[in-house]
Coordinates of C-alpha atoms in Angstrom, one line a residue:
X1 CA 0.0 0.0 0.0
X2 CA 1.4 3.3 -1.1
X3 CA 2.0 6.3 1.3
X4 CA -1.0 8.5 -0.5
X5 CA -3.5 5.4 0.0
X6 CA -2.3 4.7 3.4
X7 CA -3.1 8.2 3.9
X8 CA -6.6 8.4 2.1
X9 CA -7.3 4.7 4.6
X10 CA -6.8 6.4 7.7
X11 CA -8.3 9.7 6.8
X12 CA -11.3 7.9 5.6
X13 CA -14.4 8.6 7.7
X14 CA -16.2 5.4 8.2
X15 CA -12.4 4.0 9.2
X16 CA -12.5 6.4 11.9
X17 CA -16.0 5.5 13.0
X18 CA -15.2 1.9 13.0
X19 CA -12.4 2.5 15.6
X20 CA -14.2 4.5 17.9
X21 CA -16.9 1.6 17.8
X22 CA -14.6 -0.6 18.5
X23 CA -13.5 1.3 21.4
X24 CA -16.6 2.2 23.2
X25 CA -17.7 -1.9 23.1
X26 CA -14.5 -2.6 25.2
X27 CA -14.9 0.3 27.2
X28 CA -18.5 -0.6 27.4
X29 CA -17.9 -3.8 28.3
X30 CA -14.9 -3.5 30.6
X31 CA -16.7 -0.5 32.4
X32 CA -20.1 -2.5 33.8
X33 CA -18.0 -5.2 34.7
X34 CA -15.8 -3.3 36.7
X35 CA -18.2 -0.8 38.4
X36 CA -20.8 -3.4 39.3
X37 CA -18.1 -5.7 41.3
X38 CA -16.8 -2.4 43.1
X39 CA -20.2 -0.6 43.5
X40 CA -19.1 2.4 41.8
X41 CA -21.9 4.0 39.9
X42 CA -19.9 6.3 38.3
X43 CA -17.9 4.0 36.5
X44 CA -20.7 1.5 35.8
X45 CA -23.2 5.0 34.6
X46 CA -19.8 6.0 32.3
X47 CA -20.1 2.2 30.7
X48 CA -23.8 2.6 30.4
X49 CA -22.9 5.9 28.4
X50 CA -20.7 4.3 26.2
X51 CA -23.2 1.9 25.1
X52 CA -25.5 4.7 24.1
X53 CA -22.1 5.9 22.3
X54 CA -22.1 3.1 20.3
X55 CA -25.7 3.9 18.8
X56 CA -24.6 7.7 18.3
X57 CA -21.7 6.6 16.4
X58 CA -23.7 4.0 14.6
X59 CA -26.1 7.2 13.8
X60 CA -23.4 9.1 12.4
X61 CA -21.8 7.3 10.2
X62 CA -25.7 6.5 8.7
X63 CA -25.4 10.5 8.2
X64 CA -21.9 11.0 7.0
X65 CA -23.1 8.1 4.5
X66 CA -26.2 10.3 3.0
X67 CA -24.0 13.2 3.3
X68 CA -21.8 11.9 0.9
X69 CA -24.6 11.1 -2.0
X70 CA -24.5 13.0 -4.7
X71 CA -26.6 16.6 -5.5
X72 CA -29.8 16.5 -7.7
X73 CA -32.3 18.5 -9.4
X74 CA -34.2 17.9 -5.7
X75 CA -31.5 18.7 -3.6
X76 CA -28.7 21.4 -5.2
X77 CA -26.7 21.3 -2.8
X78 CA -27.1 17.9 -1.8
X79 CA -28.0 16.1 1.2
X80 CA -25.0 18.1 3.5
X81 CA -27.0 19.8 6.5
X82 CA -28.3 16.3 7.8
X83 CA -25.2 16.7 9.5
X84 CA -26.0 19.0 11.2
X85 CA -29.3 17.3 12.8
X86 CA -26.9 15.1 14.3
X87 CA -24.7 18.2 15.8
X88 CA -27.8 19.1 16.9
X89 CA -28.5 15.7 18.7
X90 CA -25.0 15.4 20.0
X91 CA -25.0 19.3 21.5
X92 CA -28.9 18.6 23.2
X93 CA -27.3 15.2 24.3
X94 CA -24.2 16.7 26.3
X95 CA -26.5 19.2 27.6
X96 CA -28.4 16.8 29.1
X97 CA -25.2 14.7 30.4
X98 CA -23.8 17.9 31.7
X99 CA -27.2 18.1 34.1
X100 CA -27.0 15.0 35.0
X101 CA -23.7 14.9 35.7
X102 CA -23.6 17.9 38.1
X103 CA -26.7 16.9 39.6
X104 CA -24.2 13.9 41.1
X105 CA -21.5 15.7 41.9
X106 CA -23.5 18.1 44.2
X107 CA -25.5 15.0 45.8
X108 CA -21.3 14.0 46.4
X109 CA -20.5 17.3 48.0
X110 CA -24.1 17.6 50.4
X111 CA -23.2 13.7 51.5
X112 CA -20.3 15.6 53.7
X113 CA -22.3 17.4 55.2
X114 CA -25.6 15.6 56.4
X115 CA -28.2 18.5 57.1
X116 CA -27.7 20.5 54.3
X117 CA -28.1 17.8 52.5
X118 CA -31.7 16.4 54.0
X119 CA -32.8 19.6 53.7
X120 CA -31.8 20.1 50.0
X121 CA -33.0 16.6 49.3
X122 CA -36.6 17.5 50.8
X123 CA -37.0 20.2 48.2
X124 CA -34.9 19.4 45.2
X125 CA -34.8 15.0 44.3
X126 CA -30.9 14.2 44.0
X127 CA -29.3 11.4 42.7
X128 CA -28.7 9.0 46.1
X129 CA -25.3 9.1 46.9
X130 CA -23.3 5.6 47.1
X131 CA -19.4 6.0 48.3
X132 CA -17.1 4.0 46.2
X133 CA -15.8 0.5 47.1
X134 CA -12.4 0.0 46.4
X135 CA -9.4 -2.2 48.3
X136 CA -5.6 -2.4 47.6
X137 CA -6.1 -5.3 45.3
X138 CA -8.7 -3.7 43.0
X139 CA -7.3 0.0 43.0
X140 CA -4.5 -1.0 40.6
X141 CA -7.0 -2.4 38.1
X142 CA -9.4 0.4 38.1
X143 CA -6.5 3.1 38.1
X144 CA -5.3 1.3 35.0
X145 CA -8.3 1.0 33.0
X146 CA -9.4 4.3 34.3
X147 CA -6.2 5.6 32.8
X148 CA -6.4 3.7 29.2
X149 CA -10.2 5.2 28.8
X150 CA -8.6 8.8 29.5
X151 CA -5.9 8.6 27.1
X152 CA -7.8 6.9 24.5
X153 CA -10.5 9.5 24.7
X154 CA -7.8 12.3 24.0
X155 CA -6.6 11.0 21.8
X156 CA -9.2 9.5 19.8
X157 CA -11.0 12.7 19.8
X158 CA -8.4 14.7 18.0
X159 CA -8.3 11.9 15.6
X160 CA -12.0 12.2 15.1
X161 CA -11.8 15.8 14.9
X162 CA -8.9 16.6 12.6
X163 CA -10.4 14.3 10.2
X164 CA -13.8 15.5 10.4
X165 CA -12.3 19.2 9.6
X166 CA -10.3 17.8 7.0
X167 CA -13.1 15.9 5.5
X168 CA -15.3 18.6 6.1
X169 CA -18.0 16.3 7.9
X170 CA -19.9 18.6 10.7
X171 CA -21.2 15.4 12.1
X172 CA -17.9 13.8 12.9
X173 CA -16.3 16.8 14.3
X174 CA -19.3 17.0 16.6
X175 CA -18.7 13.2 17.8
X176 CA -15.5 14.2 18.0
X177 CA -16.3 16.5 20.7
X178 CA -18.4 14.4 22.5
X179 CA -15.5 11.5 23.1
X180 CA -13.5 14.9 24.1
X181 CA -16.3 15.4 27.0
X182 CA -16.0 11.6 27.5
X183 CA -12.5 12.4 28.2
X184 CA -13.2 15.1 30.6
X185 CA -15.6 12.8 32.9
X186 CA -13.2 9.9 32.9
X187 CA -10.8 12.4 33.9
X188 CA -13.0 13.1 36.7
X189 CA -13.5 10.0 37.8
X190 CA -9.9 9.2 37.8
X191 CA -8.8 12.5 39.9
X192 CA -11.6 10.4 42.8
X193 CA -9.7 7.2 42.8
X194 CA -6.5 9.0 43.1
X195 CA -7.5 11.6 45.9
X196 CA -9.3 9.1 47.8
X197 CA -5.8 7.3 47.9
X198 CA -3.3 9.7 47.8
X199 CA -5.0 12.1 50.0
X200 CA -7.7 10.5 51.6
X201 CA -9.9 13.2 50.2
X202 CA -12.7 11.4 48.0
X203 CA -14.3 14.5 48.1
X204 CA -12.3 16.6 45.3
X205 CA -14.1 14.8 43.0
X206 CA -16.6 16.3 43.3
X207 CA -15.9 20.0 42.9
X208 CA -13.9 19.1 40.0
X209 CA -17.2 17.3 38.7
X210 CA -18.9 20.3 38.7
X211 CA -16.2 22.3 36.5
X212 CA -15.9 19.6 34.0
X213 CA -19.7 19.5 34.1
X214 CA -19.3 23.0 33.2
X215 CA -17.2 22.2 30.6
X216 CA -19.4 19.4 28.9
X217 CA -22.9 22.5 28.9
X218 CA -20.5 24.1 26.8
X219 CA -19.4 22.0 24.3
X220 CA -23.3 21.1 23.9
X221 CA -24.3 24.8 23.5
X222 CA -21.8 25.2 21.2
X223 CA -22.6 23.0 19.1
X224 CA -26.2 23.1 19.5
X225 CA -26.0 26.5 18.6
X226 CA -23.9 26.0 15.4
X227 CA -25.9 23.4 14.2
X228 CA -29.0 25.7 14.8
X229 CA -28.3 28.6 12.9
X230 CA -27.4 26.2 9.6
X231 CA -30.2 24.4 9.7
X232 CA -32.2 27.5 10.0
X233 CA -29.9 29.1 7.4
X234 CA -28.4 32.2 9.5
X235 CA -26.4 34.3 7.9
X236 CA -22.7 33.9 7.9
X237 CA -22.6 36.5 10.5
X238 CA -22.1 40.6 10.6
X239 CA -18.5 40.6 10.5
X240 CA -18.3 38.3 7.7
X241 CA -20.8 40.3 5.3
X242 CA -18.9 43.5 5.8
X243 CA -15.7 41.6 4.9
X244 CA -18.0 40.7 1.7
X245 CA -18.8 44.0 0.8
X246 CA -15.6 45.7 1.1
X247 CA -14.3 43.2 -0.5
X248 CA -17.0 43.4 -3.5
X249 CA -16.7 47.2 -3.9
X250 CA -12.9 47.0 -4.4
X251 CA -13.9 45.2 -7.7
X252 CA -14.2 47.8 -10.8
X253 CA -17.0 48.6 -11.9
X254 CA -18.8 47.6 -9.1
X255 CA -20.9 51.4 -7.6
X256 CA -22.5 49.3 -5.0
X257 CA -24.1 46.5 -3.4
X258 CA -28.2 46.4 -3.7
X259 CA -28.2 43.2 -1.6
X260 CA -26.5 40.5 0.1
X261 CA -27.7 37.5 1.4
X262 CA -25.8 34.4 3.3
X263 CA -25.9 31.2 4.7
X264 CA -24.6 27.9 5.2
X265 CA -25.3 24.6 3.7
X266 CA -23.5 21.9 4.9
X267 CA -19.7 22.9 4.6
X268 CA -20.8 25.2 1.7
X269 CA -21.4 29.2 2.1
X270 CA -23.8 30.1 0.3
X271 CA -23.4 34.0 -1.1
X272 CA -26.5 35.6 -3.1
X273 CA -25.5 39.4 -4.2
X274 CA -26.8 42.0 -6.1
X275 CA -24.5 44.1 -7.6
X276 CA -24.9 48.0 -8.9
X277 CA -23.0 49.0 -11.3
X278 CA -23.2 51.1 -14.8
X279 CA -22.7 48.5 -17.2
X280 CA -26.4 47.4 -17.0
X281 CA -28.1 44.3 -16.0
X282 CA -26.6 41.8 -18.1
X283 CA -24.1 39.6 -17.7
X284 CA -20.5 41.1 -16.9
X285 CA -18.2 37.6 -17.6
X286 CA -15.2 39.8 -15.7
X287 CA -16.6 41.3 -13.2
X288 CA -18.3 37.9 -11.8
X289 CA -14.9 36.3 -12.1
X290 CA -13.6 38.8 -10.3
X291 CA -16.8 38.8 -7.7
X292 CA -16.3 35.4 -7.2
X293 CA -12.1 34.8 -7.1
X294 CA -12.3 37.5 -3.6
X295 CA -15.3 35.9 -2.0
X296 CA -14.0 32.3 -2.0
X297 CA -10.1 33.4 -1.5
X298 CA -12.0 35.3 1.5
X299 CA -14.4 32.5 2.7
X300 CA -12.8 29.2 1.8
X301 CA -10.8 27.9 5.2
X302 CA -11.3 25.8 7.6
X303 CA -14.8 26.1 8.2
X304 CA -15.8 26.1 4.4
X305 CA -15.0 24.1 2.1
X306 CA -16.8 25.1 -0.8
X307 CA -18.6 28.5 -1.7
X308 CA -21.7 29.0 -4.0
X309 CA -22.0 32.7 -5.4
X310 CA -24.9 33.6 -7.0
X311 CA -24.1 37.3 -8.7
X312 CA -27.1 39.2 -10.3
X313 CA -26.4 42.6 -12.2
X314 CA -28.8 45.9 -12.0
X315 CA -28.2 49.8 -13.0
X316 CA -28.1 52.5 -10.3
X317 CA -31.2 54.2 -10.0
X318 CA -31.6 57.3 -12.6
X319 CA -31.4 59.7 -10.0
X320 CA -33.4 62.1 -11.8
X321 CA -33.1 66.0 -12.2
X322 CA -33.3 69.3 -14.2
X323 CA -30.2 71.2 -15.1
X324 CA -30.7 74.8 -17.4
X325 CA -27.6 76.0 -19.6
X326 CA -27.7 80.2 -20.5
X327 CA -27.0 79.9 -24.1
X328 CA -26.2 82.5 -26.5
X329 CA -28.3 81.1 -30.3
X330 CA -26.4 83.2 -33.0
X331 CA -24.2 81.6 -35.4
X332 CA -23.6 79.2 -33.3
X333 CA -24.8 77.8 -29.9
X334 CA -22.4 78.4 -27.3
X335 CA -22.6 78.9 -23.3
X336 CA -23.3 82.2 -22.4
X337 CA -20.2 84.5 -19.9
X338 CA -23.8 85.4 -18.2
X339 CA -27.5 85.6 -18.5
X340 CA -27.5 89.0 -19.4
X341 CA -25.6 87.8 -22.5
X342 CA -27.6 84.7 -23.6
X343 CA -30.9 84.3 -26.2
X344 CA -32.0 81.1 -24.9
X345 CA -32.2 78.9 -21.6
X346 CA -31.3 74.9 -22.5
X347 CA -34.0 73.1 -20.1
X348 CA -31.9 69.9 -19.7
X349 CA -33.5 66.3 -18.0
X350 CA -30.6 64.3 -16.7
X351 CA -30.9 60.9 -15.8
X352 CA -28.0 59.0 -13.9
X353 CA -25.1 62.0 -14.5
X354 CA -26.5 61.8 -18.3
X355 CA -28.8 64.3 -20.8
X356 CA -31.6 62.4 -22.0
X357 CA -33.9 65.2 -23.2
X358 CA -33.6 68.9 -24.2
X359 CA -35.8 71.7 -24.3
X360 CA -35.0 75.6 -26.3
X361 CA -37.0 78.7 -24.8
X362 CA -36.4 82.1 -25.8
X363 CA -34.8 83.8 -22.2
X364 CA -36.9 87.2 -23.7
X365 CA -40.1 85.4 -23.5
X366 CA -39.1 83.9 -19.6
X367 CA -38.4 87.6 -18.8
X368 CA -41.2 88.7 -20.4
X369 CA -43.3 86.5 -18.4
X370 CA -42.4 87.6 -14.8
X371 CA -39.2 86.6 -12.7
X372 CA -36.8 84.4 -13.5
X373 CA -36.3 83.0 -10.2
X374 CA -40.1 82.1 -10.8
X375 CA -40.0 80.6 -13.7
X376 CA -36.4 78.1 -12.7
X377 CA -39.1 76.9 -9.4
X378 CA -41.8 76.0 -11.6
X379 CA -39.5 74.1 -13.8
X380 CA -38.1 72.3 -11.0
X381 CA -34.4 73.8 -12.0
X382 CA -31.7 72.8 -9.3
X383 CA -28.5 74.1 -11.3
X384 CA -28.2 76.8 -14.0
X385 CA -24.8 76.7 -15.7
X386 CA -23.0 79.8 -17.7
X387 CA -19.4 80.3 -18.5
X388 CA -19.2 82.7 -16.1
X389 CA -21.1 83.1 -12.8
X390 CA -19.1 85.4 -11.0
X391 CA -20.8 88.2 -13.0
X392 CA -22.8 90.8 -11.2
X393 CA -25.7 91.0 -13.5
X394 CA -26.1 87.4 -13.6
X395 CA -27.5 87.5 -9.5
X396 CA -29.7 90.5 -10.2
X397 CA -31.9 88.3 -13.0
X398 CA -32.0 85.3 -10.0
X399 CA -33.5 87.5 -7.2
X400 CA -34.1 85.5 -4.1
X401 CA -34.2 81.9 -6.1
X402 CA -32.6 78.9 -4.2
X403 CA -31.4 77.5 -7.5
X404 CA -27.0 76.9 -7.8
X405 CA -25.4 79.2 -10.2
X406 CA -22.4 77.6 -11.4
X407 CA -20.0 77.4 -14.0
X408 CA -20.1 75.5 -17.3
X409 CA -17.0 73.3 -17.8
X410 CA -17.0 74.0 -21.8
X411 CA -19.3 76.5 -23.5
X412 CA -19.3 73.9 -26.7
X413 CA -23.1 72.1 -26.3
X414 CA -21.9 69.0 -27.9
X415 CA -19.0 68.7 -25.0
X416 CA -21.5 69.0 -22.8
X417 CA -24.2 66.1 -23.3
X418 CA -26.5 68.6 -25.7

């Protein structure tokens, strides 16, 4: 067997699965054995787990399995966030063992101290306490096994883990850090049968039971939580959008962002965008390869391991106004230095920074008419443009009207957009 298949046979997922079956059934099995001929609930509950271990494992590699098939016309993106139901499972399950677990570890603490814990017990229903039963010929057995299931947890865990990352399998990941809580309680149990020994002190157990309890109602949230926003298809989070639209705008031709939608399916993000931009609402073959080489060089990592982008184009919005150029009609049109010095006012429409429609009127018949200032308000006039505003005359025609004077950049039409 070559080094690359050796490789692919030990990172394979359903290998990995195997093994930690294979290790829960001994554990299992050595566990009840043990804690029944010593009267050590602890021990014999921890075997008890391990057979339920073997049905969650069992469970997820049916997942991983349906994971694995193929995308259809029914399912685009595949069968990947039932994965994630399983996360979900796993994070409710270690929730629950974290109750349970510090619900025994306080019953352990109240047995030292016999009032409290009747009183307690009369309100609240606690676990009934049972002190372990160990001599000098058993405590080398059950410090040894206790010792084997710690280390293999570790490291077992990290091998379920760092292939379930590599793989890109939520579900294994997630087992993965339930064996790592497994590893925490066996720890637990095995700082008892050492204190009890060592120090006489059976008691630390106990308060240590309640961190690593601690400990476990985290793990669960977290992944309860994780697996809870994919399945309801939460965004990929504030900070990460924001990184997505800087990112977008940087990419020419690109005005703006009308919308951006995310989520996550499976070990896929999922980025829908609507993008602004000039060119119109066709297809723009470089600026989607562009659009989509900084999103997934932004989003592909450890956490995703593929990225869908969906990229739809639309033009800004016409922004819509009225512009008036003083003209001067005699051989040719030209901008007028000032209104005193035009013939005509150029009523221009301008759509998104462009002329689209034109309109001549004699500046003697305006006059004529009344005001000026009038006659630019009715028209809805924000700028009138001449060659040269500075002129005195020019503000005398205007009166009190709010419309900007400024000046032309060219007084050639044509350069102009008319």
């Amino acid at each position: 067997m070559t080094r690359a298949k050796s490789l692919a046979f030990f990172s394979n997922p359903f290998f990995v699965m195997g093994l930690v079956l294979f290790m829960y059934a001994v554990k299992a099995a050595v566990k009840i054995t043990l804690g029944a001929s010593i009267n050590s609930p602890m021990i014999e509950g921890d075997g008890f787990h391990n057979l339920a271990d073997i049905l969650e494992a069992l469970a997820v590699m049916a997942v991983i399995y349906v994971s694995k098939l193929p995308s259809s016309d029914e399912y685009p993106f595949g069968r990947k966030n039932i994965e994630f139901f399983a996360s979900l499972a796993i994070g409710i399950g270690l929730l629950a063992l974290s109750f349970q677990f510090a619900t025994r570890s306080i019953g352990g603490m109240l047995f030292y101290f016999p009032t409290l814990d009747q009183a307690v017990r009369s309100v609240i229903p606690l676990p009934t306490h049972e002190p372990l039963v160990m001599d000098p010929g058993t405590f080398p057995v059950v410090l040894g096994i206790s010792l084997v299931s710690v280390v293999l947890s570790v490291v077992v865990s990290r091998y379920q883990i760092a292939v379930g990352r590599s793989s890109g399998h939520a579900s294994l990941v997630a087992d993965g850090e339930e064996t790592a809580s497994d590893s925490r309680i066996e720890f637990v149990t095995l700082g008892g049968i050492l204190a009890e020994y060592a120090f006489d002190a059976p008691y630390l157990e106990y308060p240590l039971g309640l961190l690593v309890a601690f400990l476990i109602a985290r793990t669960g949230w977290e992944l309860f939580s994780r697996a809870w926003k994919v399945l309801l298809q939460h965004s990929l989070g504030a900070e990460r959008e924001a990184e997505i639209r800087k990112l977008c705008l940087t990419v020419p031709g690109v005005v703006e962002l009308a919308s951006l939608k995310t989520f996550q399916v499976g070990q896929t993000a999922v980025v829908m965008v609507t993008v602004v931009t000039r060119r119109g609402s066709g297809p723009s073959a470089f600026m989607k390869y562009g659009l989509e080489h900084i999103v997934e060089s932004y989003l592909l990592g450890d956490e995703f391991k593929e990225c869908e982008l969906s990229v739809k184009f639309q033009k800004p919005s016409p922004e819509r106004y009225r512009v008036a150029y003083a003209v001067d009609y005699g051989d040719q049109v030209t901008v007028a230095a000032s209104l005193t010095g035009a013939s005509h006012l150029v009523i221009c429409d301008v759509e998104a920074g462009a002329i689209v429609r034109t309109k001549y009127e004699p500046l003697g018949a305006v006059l004529s008419g009344g005001k000026l200032d009038a006659y630019l308000e009715t028209k809805h006039i924000r700028d009138l443009f001449v060659f040269d505003p500075e002129d005195e005359d020019n503000r005398k025609l205007l009166g009190d009207s709010s419309v900007n004077l400024l000046p032309a950049v060219s007084y050639i039409p044509s350069v102009l957009g008319f």
